[in-house]
Coordinates of N, CA, C and O in Angstrom, one line a residue:
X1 N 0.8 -1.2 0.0 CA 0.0 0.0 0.0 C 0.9 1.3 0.0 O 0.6 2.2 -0.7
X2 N 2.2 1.2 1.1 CA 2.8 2.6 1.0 C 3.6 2.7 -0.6 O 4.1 3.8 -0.9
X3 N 3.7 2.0 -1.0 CA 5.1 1.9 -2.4 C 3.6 2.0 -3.6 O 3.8 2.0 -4.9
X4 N 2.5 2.0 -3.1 CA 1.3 3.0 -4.4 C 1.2 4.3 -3.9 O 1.2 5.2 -4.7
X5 N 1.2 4.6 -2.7 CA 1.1 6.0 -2.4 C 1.7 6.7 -3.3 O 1.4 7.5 -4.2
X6 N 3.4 5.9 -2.5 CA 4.5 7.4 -3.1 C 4.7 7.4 -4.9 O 5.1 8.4 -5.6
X7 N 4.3 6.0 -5.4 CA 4.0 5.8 -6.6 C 3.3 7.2 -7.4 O 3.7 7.8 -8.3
X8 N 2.0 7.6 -6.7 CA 0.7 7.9 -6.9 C 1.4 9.7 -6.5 O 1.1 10.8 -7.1
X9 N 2.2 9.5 -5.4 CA 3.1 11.3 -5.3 C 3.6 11.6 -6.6 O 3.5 12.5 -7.4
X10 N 4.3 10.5 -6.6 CA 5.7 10.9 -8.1 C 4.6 11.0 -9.3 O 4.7 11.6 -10.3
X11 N 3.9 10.4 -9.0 CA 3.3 10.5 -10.5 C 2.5 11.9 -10.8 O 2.5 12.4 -11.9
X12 N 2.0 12.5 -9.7 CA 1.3 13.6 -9.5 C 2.2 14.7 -9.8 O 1.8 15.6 -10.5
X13 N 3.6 14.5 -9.0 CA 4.5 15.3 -9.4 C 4.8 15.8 -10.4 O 5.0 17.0 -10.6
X14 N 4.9 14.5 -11.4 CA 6.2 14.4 -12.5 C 4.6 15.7 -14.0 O 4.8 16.3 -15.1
X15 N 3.0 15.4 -13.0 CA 2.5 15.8 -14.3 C 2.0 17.3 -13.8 O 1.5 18.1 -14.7
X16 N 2.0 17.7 -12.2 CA 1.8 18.7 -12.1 C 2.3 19.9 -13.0 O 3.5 20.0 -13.1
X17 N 1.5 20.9 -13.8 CA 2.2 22.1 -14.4 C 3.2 23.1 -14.3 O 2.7 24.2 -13.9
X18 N 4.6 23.2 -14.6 CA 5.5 23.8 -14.3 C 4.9 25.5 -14.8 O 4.8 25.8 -16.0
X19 N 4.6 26.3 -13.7 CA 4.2 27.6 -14.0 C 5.6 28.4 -13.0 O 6.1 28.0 -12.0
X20 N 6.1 29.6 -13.7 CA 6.7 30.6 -13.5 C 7.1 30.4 -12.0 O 8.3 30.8 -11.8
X21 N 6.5 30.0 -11.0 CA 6.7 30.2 -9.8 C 7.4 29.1 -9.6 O 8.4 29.3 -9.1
X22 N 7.2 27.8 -9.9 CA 7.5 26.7 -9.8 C 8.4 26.1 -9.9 O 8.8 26.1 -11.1
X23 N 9.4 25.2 -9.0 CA 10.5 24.4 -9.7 C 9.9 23.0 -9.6 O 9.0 22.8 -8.8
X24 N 10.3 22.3 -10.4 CA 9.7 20.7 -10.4 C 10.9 20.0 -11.2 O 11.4 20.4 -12.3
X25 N 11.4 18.8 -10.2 CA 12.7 17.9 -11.1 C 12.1 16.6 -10.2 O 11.5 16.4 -9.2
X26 N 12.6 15.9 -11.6 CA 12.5 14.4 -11.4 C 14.0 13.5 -11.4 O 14.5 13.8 -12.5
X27 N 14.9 12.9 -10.9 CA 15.6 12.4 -11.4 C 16.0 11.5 -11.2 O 15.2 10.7 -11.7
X28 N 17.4 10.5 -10.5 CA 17.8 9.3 -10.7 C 19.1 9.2 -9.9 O 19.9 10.2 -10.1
X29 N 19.5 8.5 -9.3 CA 20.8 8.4 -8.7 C 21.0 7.0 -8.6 O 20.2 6.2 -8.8
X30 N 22.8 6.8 -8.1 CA 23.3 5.2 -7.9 C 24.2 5.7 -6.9 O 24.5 6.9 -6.7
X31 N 24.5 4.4 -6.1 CA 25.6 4.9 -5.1 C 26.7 3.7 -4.7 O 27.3 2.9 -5.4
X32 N 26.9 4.0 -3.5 CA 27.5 3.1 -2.1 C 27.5 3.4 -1.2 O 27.3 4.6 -0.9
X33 N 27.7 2.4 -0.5 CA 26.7 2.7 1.1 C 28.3 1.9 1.8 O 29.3 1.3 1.3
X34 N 27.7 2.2 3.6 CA 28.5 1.9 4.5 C 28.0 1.6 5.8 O 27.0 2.3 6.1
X35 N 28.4 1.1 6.4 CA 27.7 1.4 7.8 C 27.1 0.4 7.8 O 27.7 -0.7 7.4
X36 N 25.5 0.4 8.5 CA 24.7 -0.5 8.9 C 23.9 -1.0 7.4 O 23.2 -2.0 7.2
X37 N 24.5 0.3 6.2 CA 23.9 -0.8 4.8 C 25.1 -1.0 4.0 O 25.2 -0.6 2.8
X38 N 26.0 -1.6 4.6 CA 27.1 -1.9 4.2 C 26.9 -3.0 3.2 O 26.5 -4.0 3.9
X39 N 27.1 -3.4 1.9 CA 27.2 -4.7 0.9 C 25.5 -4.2 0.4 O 24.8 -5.1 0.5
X40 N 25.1 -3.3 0.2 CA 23.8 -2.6 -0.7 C 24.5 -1.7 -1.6 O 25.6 -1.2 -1.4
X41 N 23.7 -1.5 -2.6 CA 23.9 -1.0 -4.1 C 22.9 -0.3 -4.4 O 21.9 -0.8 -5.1
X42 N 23.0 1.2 -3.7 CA 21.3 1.9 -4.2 C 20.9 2.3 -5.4 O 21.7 3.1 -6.0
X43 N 20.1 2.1 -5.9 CA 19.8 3.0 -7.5 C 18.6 3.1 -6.9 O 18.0 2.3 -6.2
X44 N 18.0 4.8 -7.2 CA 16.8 5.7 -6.4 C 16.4 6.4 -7.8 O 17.0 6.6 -8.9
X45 N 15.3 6.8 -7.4 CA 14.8 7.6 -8.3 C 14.0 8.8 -6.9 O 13.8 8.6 -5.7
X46 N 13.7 10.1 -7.6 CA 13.3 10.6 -6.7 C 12.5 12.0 -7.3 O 13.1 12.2 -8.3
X47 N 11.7 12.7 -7.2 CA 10.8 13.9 -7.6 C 11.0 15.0 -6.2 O 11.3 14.9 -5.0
X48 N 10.5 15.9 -6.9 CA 11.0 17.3 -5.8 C 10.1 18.9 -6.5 O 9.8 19.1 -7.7
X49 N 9.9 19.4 -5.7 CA 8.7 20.5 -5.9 C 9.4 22.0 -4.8 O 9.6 21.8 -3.6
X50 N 9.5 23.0 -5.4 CA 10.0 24.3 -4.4 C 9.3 25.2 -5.3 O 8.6 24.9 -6.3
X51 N 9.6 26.5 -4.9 CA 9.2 28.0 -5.4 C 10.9 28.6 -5.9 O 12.0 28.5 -5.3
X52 N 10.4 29.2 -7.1 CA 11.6 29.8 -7.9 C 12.5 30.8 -6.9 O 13.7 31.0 -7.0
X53 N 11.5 31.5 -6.0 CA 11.7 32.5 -5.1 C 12.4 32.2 -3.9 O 13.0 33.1 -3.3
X54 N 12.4 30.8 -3.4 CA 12.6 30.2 -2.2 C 13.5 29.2 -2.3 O 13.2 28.3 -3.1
X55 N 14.6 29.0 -1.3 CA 15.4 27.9 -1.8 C 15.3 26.7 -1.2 O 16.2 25.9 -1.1
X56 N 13.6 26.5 -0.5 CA 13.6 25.3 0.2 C 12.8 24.6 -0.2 O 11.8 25.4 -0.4
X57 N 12.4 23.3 -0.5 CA 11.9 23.2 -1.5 C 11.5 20.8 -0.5 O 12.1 20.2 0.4
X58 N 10.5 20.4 -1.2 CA 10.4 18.9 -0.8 C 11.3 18.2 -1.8 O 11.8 18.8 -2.8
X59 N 11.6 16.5 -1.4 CA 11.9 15.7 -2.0 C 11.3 14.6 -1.4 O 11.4 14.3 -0.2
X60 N 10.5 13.7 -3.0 CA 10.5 12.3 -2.2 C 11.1 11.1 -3.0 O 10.9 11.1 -4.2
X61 N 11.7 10.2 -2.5 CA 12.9 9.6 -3.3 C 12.6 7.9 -2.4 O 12.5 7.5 -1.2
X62 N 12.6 7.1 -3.9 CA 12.4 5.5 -3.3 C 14.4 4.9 -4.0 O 15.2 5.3 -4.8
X63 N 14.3 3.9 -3.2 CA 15.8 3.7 -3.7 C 15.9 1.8 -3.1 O 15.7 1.3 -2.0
X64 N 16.0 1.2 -4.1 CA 16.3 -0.4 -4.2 C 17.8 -0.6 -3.9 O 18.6 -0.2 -4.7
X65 N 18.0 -1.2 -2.9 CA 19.1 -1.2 -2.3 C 19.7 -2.6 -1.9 O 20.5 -3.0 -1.0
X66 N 19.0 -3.4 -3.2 CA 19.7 -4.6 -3.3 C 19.4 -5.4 -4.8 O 18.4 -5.4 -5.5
X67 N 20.4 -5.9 -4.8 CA 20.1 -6.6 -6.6 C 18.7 -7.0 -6.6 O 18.1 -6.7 -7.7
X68 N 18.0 -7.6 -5.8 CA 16.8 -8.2 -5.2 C 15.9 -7.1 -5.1 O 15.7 -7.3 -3.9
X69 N 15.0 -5.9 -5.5 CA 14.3 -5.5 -5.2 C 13.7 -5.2 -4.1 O 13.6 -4.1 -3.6
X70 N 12.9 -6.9 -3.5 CA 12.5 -7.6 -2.7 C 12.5 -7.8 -1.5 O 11.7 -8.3 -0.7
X71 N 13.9 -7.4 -1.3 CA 14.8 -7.9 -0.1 C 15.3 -6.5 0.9 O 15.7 -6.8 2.0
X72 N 15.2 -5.1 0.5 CA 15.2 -4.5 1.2 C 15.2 -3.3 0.0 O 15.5 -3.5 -1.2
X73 N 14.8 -2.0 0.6 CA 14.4 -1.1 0.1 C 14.2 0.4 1.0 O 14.2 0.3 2.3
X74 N 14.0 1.7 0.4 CA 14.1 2.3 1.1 C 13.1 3.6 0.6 O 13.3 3.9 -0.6
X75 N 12.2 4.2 1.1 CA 11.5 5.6 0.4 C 11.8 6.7 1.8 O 11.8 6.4 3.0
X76 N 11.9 7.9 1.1 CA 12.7 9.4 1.6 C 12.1 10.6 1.5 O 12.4 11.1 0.4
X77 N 11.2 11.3 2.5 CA 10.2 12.3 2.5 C 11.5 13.3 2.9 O 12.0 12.6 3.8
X78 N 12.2 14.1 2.8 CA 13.5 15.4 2.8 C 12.6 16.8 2.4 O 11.8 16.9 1.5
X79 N 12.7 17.5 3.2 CA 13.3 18.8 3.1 C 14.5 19.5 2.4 O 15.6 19.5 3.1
X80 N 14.5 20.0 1.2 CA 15.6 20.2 0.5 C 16.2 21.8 0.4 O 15.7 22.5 -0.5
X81 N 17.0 22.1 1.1 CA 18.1 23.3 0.6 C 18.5 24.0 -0.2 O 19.7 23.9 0.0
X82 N 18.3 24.7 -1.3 CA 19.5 24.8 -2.5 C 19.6 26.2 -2.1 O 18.7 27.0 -1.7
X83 N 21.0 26.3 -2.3 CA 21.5 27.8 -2.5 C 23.0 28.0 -3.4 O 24.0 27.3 -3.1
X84 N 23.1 29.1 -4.6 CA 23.6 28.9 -5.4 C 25.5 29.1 -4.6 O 25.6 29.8 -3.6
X85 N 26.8 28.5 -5.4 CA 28.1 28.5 -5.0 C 28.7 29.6 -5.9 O 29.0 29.2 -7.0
X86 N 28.9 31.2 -5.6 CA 28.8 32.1 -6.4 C 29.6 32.0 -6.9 O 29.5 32.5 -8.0
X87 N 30.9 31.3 -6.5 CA 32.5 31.3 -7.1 C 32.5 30.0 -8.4 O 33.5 29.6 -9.1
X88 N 31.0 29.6 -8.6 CA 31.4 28.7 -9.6 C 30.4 28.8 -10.2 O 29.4 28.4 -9.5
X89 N 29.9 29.2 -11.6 CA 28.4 29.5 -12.3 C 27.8 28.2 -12.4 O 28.3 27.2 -12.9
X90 N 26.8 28.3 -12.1 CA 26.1 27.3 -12.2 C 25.5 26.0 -11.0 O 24.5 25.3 -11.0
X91 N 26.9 26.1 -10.2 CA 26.6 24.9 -9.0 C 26.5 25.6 -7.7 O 27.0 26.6 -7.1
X92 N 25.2 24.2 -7.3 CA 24.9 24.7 -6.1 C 25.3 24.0 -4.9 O 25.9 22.9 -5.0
X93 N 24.9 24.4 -3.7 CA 25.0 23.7 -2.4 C 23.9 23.1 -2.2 O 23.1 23.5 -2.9
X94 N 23.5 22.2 -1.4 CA 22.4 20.7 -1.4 C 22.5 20.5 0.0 O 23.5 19.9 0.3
X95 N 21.7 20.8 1.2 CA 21.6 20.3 1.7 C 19.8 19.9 2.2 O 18.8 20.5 1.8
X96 N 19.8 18.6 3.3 CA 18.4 18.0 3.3 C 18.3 17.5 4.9 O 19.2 17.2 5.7
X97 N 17.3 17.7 4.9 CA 16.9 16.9 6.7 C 15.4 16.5 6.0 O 14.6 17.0 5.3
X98 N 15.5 15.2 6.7 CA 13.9 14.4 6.6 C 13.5 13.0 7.3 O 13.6 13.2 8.5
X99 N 13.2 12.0 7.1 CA 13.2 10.6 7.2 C 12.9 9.6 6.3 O 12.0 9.8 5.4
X100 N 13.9 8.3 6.4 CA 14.2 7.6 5.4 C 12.9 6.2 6.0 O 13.2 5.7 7.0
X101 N 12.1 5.8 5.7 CA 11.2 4.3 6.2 C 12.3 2.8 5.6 O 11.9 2.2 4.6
X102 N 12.9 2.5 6.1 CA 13.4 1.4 5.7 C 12.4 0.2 5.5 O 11.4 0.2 6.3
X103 N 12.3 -0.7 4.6 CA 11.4 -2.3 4.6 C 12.3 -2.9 4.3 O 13.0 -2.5 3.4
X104 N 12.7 -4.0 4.9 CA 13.4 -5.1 4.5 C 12.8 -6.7 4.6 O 12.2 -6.9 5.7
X105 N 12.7 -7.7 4.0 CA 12.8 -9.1 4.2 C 13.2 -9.2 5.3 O 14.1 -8.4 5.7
X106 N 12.6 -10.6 6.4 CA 13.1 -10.4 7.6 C 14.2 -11.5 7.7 O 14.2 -12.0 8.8
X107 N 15.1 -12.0 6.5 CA 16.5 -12.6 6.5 C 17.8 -11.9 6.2 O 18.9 -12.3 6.0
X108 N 17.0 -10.1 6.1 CA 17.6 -9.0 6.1 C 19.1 -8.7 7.4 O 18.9 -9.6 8.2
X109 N 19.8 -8.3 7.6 CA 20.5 -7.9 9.1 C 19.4 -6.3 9.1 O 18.8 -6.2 10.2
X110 N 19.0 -5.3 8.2 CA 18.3 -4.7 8.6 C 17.1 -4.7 9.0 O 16.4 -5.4 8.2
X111 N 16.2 -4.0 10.2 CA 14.9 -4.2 10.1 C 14.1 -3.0 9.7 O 14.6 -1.9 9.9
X112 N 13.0 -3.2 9.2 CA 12.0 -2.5 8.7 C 11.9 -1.5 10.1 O 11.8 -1.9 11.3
X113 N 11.8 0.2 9.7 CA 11.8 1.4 10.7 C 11.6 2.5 10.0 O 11.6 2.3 8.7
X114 N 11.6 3.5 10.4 CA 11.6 5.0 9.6 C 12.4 5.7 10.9 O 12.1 5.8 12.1
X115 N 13.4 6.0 10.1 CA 14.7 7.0 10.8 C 15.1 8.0 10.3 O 15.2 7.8 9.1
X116 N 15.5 9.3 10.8 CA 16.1 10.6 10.8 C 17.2 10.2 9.3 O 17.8 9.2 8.9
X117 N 17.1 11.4 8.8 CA 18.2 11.1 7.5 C 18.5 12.4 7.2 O 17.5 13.1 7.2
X118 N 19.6 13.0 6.9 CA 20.3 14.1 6.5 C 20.9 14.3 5.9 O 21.0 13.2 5.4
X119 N 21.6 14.9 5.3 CA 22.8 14.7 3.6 C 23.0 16.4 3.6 O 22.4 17.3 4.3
X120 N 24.2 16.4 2.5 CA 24.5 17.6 1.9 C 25.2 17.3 0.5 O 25.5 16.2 0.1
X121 N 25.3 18.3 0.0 CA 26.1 17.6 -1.2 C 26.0 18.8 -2.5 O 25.3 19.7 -2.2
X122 N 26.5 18.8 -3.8 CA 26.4 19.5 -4.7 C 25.4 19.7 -6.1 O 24.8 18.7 -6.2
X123 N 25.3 20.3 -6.8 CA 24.6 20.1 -8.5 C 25.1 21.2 -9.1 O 25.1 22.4 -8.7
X124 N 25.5 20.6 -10.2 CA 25.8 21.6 -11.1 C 24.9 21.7 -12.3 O 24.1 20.8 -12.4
X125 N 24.8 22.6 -13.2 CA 23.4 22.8 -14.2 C 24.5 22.5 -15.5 O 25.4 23.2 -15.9
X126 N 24.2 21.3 -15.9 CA 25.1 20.6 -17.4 C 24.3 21.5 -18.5 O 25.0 22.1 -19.3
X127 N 22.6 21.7 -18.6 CA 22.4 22.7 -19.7 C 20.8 22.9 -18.5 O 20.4 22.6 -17.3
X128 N 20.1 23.9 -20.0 CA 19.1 24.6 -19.1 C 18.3 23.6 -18.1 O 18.2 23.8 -16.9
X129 N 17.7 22.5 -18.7 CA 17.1 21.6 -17.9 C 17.7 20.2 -16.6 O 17.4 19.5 -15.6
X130 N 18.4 20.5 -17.3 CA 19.4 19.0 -16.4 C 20.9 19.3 -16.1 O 21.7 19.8 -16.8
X131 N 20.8 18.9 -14.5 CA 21.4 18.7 -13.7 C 22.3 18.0 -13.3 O 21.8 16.8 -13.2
X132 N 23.7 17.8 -12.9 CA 24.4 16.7 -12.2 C 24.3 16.9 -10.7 O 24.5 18.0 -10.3
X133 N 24.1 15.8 -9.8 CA 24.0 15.9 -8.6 C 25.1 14.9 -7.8 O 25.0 13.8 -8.2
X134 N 25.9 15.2 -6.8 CA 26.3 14.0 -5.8 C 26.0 14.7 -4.6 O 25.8 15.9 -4.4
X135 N 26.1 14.0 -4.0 CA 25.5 13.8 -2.3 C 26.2 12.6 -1.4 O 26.7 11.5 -1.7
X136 N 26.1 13.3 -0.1 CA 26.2 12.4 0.9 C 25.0 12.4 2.2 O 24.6 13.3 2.9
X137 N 24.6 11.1 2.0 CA 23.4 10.8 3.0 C 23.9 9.9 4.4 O 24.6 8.9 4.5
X138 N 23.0 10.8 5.5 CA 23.2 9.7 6.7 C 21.8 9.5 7.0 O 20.9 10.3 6.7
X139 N 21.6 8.2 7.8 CA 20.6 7.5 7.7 C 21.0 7.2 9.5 O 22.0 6.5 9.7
X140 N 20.2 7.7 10.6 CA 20.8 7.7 11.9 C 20.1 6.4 12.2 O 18.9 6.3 12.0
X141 N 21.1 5.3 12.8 CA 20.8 4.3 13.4 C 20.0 3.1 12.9 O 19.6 2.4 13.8
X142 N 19.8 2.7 11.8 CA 18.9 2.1 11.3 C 18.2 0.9 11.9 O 17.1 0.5 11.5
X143 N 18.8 0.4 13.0 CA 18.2 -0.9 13.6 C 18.7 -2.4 12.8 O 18.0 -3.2 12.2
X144 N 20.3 -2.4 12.9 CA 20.7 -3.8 12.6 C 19.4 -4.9 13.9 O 18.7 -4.7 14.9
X145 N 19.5 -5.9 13.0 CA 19.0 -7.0 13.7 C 19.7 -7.7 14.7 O 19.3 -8.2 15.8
X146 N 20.9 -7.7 14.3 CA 22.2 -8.2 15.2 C 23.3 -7.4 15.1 O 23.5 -6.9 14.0
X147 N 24.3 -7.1 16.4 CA 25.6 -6.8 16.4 C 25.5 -5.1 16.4 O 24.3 -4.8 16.3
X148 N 26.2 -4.2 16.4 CA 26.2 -2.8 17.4 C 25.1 -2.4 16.4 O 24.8 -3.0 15.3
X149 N 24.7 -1.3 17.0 CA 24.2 -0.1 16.7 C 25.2 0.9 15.8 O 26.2 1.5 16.4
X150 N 24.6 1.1 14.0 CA 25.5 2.0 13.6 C 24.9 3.0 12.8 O 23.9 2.6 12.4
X151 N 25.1 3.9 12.5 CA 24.3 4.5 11.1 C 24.9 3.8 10.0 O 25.9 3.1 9.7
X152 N 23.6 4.6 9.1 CA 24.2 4.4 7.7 C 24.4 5.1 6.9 O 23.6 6.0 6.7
X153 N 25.4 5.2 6.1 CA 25.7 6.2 4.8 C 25.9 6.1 3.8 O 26.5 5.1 3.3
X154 N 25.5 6.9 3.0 CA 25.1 6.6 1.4 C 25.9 7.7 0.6 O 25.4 8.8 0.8
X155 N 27.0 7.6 -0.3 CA 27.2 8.6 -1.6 C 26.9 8.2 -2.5 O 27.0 7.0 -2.9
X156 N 26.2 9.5 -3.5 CA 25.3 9.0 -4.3 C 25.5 10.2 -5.3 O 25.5 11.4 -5.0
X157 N 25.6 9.6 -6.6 CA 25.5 10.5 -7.9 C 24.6 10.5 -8.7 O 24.5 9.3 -8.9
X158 N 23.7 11.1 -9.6 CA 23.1 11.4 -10.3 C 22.9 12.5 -11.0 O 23.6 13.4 -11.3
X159 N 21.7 12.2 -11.4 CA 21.1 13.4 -12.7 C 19.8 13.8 -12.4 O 19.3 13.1 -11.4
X160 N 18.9 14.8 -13.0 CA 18.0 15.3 -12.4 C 17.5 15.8 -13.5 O 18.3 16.1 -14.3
X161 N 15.9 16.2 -13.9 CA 15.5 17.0 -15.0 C 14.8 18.1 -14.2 O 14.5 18.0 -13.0
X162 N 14.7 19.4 -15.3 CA 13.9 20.1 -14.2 C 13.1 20.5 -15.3 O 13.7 20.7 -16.4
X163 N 11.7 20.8 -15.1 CA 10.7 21.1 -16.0 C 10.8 22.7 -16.1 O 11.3 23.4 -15.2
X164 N 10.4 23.3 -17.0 CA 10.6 25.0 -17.3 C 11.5 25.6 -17.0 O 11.3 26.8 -16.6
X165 N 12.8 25.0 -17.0 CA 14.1 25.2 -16.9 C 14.4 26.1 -15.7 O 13.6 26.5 -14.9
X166 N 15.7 26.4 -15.7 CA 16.2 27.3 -14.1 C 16.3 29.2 -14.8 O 16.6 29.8 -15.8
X167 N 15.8 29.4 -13.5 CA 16.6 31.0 -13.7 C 17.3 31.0 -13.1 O 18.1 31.9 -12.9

């Protein structure tokens, strides 16, 4: 039921109308992880909505974090930051605070929770619509099933489109 919801967000997203006020990007990321999702391989996709005027803006972002789909997974409601890096045209600064809901299979070491997640990271504008993005995400505590308590971390690169281009 929750993996139609956010289905049912992004899709709302991706067709809401980009008007003058509006920013709207869809995009895509891959990574590596460490920590408590140490031996996961994320590929995410993710949608995001702000005002042209304002640099703060939502993101919600699902990310498959094992060859297996199946086997564990992750979706990410963020609060997102941008503010431009003056000394370099075009790229900005990235930061996010929100919560990550982990699901996993329960032959997982992780267990299924929703925990605190934060990141910062960069984008630079390759042409008017699209974006290159990397990041670094923490994911506090996730709840191994066995053995300490650690977070988890994620660097992560991608790409991003943005509907009615950037001012």
């Amino acid at each position: 039921m929750r993996s139609r919801l956010v289905m049912a967000g992004l899709m709302a997203l991706s067709v809401y109308p980009a008007t003058s006020l509006a920013r709207l990007w869809v995009g895509g990321d891959l990574g590596l992880t460490g920590g408590a999702l140490t031996g996961t391989s994320p590929i995410g996709v993710y949608a995001g909505l702000s005002t042209r005027s304002f640099p703060l803006g939502v993101e919600v972002g699902y990310q498959a974090l094992s060859a297996n789909p199946g086997k564990i997974g992750m979706f990410t409601a963020t609060a997102l930051y941008r503010t431009p890096i003056t000394q370099v045209r075009g790229m900005y600064f990235l930061a996010r605070g929100g919560i990550a809901t982990i699901y996993s299979d329960p032959s997982v070491n992780i267990r299924s929770t929703t925990r605190p997640l934060i990141g910062a990271g960069v984008s630079y504008r390759l042409a008017r619509n699209v974006n290159l993005r990397a990041e670094y995400d923490l994911i506090v505590d996730p709840r191994t099933t066995y053995g300490p308590s650690q977070n988890a971390d994620e660097l992560l690169a991608g790409v991003s489109y943005q509907f009615g281009g950037m001012r």
